JSON list of N, CA and C in Angstrom, two decimals:
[
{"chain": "A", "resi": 104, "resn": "UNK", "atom": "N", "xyz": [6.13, -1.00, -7.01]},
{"chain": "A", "resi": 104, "resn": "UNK", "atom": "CA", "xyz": [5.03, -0.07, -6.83]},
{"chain": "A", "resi": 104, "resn": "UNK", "atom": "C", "xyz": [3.82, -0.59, -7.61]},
{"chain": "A", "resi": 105, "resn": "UNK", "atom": "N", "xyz": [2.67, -0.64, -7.22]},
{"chain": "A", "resi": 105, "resn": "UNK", "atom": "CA", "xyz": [1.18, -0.97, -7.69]},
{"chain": "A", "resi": 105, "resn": "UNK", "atom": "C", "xyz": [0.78, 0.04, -8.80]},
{"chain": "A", "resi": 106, "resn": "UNK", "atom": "N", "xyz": [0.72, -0.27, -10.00]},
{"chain": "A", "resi": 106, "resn": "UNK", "atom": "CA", "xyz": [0.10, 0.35, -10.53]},
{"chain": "A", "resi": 106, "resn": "UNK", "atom": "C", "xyz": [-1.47, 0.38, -10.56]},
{"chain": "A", "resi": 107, "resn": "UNK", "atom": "N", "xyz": [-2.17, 1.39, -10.69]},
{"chain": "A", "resi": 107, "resn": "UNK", "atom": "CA", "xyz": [-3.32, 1.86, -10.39]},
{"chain": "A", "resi": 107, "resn": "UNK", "atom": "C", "xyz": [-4.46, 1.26, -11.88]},
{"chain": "A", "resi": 108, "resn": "UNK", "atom": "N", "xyz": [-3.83, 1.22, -12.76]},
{"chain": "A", "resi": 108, "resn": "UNK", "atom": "CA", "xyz": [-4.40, 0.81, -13.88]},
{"chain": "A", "resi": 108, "resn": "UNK", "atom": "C", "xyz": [-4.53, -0.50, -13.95]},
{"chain": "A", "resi": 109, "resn": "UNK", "atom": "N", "xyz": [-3.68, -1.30, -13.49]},
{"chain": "A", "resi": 109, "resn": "UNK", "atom": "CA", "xyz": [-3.59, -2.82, -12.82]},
{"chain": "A", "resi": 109, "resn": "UNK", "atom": "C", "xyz": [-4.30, -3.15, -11.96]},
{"chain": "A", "resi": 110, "resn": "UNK", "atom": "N", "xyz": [-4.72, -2.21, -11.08]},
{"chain": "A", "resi": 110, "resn": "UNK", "atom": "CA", "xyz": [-5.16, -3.03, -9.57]},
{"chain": "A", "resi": 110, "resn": "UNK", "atom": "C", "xyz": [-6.74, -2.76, -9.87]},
{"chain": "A", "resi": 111, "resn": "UNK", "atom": "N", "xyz": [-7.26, -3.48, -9.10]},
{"chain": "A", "resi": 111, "resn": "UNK", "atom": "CA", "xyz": [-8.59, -3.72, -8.90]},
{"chain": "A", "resi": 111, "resn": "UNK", "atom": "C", "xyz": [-8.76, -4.63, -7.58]},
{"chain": "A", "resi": 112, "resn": "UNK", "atom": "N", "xyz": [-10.42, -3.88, -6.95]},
{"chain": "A", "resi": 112, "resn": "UNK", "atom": "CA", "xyz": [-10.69, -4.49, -5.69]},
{"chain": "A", "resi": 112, "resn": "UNK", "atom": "C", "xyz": [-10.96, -5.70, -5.95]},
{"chain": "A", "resi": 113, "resn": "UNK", "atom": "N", "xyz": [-10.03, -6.16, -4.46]},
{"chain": "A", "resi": 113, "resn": "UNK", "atom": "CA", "xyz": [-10.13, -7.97, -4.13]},
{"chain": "A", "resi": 113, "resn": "UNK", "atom": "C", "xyz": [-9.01, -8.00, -4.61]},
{"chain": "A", "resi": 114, "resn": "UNK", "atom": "N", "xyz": [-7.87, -7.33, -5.06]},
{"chain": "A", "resi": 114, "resn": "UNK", "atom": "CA", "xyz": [-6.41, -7.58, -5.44]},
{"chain": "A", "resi": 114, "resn": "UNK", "atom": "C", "xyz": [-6.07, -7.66, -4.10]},
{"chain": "A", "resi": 115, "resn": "UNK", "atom": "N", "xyz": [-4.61, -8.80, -3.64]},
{"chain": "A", "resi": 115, "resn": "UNK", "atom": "CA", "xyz": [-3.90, -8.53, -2.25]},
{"chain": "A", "resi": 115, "resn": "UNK", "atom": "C", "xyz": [-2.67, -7.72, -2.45]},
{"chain": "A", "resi": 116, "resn": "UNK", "atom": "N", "xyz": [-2.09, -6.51, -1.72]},
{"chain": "A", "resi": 116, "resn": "UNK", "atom": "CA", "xyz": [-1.01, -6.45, -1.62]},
{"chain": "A", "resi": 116, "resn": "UNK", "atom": "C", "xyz": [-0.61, -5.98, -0.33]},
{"chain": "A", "resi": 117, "resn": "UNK", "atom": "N", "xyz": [1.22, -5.65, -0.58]},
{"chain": "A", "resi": 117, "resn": "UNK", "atom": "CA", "xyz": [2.02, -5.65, 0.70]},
{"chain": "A", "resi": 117, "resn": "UNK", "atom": "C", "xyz": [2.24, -3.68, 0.55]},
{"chain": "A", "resi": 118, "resn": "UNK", "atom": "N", "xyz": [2.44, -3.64, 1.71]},
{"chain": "A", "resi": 118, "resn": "UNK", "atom": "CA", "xyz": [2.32, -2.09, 1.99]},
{"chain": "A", "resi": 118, "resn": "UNK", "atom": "C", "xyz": [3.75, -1.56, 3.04]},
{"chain": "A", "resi": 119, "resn": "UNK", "atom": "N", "xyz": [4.02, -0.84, 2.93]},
{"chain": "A", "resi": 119, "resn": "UNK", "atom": "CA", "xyz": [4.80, -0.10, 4.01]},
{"chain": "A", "resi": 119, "resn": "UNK", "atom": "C", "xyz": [4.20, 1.01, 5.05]},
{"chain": "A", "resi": 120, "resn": "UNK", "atom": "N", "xyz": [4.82, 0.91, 6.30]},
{"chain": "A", "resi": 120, "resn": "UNK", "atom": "CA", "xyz": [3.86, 2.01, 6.95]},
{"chain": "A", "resi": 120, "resn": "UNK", "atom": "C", "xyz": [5.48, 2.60, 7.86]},
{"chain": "A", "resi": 121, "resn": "UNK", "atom": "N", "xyz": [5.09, 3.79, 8.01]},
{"chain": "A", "resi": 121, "resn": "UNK", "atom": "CA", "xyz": [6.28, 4.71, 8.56]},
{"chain": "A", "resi": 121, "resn": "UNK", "atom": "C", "xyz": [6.40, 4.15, 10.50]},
{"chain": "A", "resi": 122, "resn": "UNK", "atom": "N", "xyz": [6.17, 3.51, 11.01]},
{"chain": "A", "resi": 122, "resn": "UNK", "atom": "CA", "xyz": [6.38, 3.18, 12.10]},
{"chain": "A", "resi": 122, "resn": "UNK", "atom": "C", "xyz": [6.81, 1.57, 12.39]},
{"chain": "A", "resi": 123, "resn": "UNK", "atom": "N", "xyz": [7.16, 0.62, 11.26]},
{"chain": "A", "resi": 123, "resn": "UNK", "atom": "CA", "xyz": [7.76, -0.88, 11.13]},
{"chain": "A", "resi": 123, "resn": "UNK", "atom": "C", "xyz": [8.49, -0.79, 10.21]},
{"chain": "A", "resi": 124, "resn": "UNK", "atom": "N", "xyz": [9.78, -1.90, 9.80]},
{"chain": "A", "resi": 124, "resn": "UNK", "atom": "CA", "xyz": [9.97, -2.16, 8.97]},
{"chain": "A", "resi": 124, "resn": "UNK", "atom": "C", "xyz": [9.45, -3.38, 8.14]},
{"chain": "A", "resi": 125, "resn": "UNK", "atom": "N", "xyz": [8.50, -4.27, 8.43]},
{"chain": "A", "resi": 125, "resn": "UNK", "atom": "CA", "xyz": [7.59, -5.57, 7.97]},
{"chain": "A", "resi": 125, "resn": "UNK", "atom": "C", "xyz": [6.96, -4.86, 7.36]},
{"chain": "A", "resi": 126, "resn": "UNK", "atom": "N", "xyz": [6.76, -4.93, 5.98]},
{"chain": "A", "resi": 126, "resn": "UNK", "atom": "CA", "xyz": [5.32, -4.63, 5.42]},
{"chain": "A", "resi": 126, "resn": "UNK", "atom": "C", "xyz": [4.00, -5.17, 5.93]},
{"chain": "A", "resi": 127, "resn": "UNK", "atom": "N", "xyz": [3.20, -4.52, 5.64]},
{"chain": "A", "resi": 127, "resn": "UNK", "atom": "CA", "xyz": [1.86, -5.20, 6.33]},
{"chain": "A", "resi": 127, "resn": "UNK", "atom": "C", "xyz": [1.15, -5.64, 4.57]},
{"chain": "A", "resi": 128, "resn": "UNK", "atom": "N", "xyz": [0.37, -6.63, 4.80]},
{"chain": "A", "resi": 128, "resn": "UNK", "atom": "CA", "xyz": [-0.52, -7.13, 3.97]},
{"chain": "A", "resi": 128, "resn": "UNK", "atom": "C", "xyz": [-2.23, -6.70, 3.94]},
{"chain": "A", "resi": 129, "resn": "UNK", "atom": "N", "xyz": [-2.86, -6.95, 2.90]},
{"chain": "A", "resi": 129, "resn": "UNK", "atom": "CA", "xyz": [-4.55, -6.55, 2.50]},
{"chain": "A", "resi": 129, "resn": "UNK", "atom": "C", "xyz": [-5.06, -6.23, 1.80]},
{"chain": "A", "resi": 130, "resn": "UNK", "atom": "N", "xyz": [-6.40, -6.78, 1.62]},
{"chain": "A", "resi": 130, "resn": "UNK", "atom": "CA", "xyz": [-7.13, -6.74, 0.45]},
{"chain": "A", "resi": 130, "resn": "UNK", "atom": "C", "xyz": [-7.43, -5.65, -0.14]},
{"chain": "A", "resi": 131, "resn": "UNK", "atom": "N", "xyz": [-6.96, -5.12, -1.35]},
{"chain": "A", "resi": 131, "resn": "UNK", "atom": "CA", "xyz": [-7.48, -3.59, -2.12]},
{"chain": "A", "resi": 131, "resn": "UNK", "atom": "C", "xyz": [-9.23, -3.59, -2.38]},
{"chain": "A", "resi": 132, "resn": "UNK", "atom": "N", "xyz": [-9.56, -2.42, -1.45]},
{"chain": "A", "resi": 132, "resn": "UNK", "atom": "CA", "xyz": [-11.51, -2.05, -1.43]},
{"chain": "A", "resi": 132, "resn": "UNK", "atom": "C", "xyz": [-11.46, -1.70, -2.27]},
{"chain": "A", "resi": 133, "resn": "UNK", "atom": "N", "xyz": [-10.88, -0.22, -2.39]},
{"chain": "A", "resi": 133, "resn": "UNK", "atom": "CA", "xyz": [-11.25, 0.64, -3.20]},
{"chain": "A", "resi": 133, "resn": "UNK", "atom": "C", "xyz": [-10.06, 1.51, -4.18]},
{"chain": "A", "resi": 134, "resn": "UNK", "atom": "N", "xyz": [-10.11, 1.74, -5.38]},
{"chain": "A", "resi": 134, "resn": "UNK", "atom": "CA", "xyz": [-9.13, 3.06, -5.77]},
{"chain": "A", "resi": 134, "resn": "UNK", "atom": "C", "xyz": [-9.12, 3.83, -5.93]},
{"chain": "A", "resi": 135, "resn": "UNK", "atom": "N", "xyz": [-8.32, 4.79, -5.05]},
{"chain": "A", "resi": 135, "resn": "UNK", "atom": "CA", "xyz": [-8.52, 6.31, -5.31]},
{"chain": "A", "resi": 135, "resn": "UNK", "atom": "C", "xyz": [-7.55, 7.30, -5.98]},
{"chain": "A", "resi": 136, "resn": "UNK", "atom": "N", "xyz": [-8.24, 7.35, -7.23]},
{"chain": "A", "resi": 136, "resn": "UNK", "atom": "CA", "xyz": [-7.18, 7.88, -8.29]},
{"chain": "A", "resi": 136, "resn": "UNK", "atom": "C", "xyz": [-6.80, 9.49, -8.09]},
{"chain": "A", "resi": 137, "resn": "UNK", "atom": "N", "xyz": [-7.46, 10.15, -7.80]},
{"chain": "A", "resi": 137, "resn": "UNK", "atom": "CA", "xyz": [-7.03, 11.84, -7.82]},
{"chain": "A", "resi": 137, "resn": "UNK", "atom": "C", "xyz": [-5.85, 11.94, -6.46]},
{"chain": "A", "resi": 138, "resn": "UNK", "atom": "N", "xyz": [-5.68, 10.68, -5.54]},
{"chain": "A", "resi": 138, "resn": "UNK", "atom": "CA", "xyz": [-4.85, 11.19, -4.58]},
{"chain": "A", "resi": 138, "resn": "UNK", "atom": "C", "xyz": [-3.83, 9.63, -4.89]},
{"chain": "A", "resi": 139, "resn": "UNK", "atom": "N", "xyz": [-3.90, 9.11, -6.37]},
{"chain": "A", "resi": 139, "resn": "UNK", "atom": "CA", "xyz": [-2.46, 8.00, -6.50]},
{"chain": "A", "resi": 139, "resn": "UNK", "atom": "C", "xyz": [-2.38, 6.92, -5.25]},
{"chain": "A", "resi": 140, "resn": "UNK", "atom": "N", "xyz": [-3.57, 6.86, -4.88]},
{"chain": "A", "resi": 140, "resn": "UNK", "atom": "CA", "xyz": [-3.96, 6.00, -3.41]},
{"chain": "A", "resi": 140, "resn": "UNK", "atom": "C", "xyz": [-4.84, 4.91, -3.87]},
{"chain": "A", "resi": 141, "resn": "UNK", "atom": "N", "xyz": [-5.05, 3.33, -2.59]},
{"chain": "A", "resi": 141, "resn": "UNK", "atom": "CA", "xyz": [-6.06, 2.53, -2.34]},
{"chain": "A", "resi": 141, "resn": "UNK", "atom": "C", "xyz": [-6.45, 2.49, -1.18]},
{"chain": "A", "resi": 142, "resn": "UNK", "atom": "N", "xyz": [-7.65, 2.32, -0.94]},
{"chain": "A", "resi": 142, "resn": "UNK", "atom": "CA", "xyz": [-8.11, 1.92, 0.41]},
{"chain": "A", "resi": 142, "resn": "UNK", "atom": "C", "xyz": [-8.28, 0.50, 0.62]},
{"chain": "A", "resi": 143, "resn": "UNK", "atom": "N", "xyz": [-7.17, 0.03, 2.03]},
{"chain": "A", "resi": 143, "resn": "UNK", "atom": "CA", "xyz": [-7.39, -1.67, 2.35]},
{"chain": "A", "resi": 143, "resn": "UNK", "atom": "C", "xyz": [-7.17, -1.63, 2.99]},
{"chain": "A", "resi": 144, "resn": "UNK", "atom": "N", "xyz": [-8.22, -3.42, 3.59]},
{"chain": "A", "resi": 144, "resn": "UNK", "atom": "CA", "xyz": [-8.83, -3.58, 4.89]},
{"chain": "A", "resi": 144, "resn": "UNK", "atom": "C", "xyz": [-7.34, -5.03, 5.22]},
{"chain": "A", "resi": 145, "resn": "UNK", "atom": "N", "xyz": [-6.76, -4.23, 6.32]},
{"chain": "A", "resi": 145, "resn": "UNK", "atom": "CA", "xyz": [-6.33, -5.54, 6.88]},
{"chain": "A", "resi": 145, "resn": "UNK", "atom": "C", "xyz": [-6.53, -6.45, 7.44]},
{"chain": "A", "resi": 146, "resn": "UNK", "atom": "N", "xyz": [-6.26, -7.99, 7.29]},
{"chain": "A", "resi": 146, "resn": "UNK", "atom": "CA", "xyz": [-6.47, -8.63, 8.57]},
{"chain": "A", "resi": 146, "resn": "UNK", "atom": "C", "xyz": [-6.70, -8.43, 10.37]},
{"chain": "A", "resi": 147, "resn": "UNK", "atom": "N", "xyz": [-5.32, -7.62, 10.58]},
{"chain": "A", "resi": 147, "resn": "UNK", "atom": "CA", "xyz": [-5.28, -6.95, 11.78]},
{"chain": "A", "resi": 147, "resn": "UNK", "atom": "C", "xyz": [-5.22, -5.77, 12.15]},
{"chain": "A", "resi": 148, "resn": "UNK", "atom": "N", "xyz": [-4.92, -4.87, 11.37]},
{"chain": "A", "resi": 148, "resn": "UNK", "atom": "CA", "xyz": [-4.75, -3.66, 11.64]},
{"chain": "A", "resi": 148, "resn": "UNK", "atom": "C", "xyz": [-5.97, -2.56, 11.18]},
{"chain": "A", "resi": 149, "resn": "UNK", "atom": "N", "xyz": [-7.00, -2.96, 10.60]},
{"chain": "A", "resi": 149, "resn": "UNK", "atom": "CA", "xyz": [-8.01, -2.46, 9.76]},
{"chain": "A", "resi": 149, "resn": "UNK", "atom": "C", "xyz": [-8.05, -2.01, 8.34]},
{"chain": "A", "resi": 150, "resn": "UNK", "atom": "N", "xyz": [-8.51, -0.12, 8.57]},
{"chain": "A", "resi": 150, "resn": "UNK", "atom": "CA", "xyz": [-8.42, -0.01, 6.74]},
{"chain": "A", "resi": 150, "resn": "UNK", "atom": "C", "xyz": [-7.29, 1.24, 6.91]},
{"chain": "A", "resi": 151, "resn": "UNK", "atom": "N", "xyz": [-6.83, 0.98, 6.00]},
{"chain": "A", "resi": 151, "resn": "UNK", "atom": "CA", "xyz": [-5.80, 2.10, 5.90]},
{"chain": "A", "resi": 151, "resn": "UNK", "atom": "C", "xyz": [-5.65, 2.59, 4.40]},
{"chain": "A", "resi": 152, "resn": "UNK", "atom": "N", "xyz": [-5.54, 3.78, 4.22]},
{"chain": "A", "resi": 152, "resn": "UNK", "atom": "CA", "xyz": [-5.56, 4.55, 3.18]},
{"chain": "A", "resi": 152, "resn": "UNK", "atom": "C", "xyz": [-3.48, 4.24, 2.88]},
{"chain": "A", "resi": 153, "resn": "UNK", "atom": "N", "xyz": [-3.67, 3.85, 1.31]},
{"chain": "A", "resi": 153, "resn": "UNK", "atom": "CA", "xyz": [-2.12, 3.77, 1.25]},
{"chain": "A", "resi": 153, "resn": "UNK", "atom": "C", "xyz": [-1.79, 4.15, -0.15]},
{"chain": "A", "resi": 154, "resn": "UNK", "atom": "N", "xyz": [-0.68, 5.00, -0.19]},
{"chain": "A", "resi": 154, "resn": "UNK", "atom": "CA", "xyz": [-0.40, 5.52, -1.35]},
{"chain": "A", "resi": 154, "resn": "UNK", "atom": "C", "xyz": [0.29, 4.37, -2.32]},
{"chain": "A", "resi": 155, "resn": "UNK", "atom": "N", "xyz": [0.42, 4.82, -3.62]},
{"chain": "A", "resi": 155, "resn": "UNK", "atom": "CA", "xyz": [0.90, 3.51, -4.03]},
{"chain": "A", "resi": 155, "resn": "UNK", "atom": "C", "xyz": [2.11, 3.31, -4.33]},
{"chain": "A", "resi": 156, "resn": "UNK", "atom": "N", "xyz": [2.74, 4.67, -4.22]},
{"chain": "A", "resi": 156, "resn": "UNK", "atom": "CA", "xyz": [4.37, 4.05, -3.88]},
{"chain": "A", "resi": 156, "resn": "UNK", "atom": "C", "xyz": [5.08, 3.15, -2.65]},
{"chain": "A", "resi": 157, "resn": "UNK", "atom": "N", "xyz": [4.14, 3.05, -2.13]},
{"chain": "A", "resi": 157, "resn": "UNK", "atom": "CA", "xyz": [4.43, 2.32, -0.72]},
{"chain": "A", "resi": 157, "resn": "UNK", "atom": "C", "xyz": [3.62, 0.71, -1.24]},
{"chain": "A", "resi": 158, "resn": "UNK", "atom": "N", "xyz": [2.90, 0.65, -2.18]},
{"chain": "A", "resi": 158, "resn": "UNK", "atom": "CA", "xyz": [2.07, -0.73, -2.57]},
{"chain": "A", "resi": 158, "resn": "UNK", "atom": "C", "xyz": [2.51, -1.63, -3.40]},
{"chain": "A", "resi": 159, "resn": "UNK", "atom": "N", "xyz": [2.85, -2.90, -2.64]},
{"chain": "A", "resi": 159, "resn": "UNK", "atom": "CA", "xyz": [3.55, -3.78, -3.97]},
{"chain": "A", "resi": 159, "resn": "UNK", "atom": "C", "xyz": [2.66, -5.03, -4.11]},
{"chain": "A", "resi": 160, "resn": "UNK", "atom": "N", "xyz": [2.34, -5.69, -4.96]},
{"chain": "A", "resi": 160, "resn": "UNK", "atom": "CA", "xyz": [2.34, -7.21, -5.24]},
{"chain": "A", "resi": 160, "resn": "UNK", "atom": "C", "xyz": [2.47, -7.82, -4.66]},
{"chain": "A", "resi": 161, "resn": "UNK", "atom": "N", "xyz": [4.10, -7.86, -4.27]},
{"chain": "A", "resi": 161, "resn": "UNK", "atom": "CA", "xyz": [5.43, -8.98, -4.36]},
{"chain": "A", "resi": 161, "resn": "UNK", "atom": "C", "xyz": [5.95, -8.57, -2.66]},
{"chain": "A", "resi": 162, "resn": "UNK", "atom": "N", "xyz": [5.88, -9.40, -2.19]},
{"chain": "A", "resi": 162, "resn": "UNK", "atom": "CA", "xyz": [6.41, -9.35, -0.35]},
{"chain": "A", "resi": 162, "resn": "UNK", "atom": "C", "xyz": [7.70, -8.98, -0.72]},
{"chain": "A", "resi": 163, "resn": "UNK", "atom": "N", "xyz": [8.37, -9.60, -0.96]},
{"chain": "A", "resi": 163, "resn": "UNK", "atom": "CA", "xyz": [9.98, -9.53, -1.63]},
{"chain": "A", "resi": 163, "resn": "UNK", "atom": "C", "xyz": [10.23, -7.82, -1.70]},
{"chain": "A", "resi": 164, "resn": "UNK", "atom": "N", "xyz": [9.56, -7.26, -2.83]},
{"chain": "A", "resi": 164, "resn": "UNK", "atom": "CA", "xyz": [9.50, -5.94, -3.12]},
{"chain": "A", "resi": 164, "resn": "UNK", "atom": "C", "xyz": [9.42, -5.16, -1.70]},
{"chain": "A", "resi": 165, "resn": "UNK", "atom": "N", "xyz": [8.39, -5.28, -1.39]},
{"chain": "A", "resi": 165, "resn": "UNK", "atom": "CA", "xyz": [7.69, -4.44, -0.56]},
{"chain": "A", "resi": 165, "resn": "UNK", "atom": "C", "xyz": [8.95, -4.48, 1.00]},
{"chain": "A", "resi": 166, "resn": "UNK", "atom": "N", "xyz": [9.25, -5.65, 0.62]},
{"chain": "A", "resi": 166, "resn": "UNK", "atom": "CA", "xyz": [10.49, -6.05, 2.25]},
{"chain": "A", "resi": 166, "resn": "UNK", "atom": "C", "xyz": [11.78, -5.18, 1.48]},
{"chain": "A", "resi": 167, "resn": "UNK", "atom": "N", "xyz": [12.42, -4.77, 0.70]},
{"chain": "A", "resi": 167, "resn": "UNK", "atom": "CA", "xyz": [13.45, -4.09, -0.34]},
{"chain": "A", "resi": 167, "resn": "UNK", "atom": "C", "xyz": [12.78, -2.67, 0.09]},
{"chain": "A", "resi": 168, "resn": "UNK", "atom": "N", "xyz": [12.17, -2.45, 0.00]},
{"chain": "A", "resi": 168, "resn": "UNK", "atom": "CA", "xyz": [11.72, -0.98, -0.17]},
{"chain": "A", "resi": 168, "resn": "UNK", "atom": "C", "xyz": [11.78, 0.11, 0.62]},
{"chain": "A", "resi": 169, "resn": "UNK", "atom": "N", "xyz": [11.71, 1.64, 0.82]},
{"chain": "A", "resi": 169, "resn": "UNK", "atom": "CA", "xyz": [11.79, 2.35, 1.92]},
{"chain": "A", "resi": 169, "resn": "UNK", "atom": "C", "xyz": [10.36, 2.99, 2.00]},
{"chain": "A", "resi": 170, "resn": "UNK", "atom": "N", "xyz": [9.95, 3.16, 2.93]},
{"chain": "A", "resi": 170, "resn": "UNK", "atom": "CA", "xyz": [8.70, 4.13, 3.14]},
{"chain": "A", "resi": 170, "resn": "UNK", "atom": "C", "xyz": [9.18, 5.07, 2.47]},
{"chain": "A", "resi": 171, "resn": "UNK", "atom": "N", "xyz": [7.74, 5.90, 1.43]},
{"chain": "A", "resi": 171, "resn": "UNK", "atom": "CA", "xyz": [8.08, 6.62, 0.93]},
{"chain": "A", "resi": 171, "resn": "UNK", "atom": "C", "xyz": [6.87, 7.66, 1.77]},
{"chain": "A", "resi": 172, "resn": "UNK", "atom": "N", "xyz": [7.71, 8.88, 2.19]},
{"chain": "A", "resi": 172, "resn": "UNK", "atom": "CA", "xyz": [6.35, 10.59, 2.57]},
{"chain": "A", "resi": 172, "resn": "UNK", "atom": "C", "xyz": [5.38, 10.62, 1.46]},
{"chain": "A", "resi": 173, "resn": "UNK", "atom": "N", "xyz": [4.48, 10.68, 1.90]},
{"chain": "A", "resi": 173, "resn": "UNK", "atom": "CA", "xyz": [3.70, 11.47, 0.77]},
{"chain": "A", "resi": 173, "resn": "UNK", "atom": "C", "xyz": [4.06, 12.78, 0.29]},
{"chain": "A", "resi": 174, "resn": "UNK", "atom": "N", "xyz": [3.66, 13.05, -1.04]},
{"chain": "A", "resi": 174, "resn": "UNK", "atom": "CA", "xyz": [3.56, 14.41, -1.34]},
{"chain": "A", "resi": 174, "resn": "UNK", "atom": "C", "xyz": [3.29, 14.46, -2.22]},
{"chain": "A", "resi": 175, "resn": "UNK", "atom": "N", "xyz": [2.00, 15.43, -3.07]},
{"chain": "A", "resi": 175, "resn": "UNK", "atom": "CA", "xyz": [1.22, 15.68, -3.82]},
{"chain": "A", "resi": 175, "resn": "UNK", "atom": "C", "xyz": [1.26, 15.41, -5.44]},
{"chain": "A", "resi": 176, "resn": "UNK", "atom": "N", "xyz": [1.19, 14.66, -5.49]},
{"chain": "A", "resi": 176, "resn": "UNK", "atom": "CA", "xyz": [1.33, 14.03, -7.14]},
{"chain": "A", "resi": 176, "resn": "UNK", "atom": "C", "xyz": [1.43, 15.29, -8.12]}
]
C-alpha cells in the first residue's frame, strides 16, 4: 500500500481496479488526503482517482493483492 506521506507527484505506481486482475500502472498528479486517495494519469486508460489501499510501488505487490471497496476512512 502507498503511503501518502511518501508519495509525491511524478511518483509511478501500480493500482488495482475492480473489473481486471493486472494491475494497471501511472504517474501520481495529485494527492488527495481527506479522501486517503491520488489522482493518476495513465498511459491508456486516462486519470483515475485511486484509493491507496489499492496503490503500490512494487508490480509484484500490487499483482499479490486483492481489490480493496472503498469505505470511508
Amino acid at each position: 500500500m502507498v503511503d501518502l506521506s511518501k508519495t509525491s507527484p511524478g511518483d509511478v505506481v501500480w493500482f488495482k481496479v475492480w473489473w481486471q486482475s493486472r494491475p494497471l500502472y501511472g504517474e501520481v498528479l495529485k494527492l488527495i488526503p481527506d479522501e486517503q486517495a491520488i489522482e493518476v494519469l495513465t498511459p491508456l486508460d486516462g486519470y483515475r482517482i485511486v484509493w491507496i489501499k489499492n496503490a503500490f510501488f512494487d508490480e509484484k505487490k500490487a499483482r499479490k493483492s486483492e481489490y480493496q471497496k472503498y469505505s470511508r476512512v
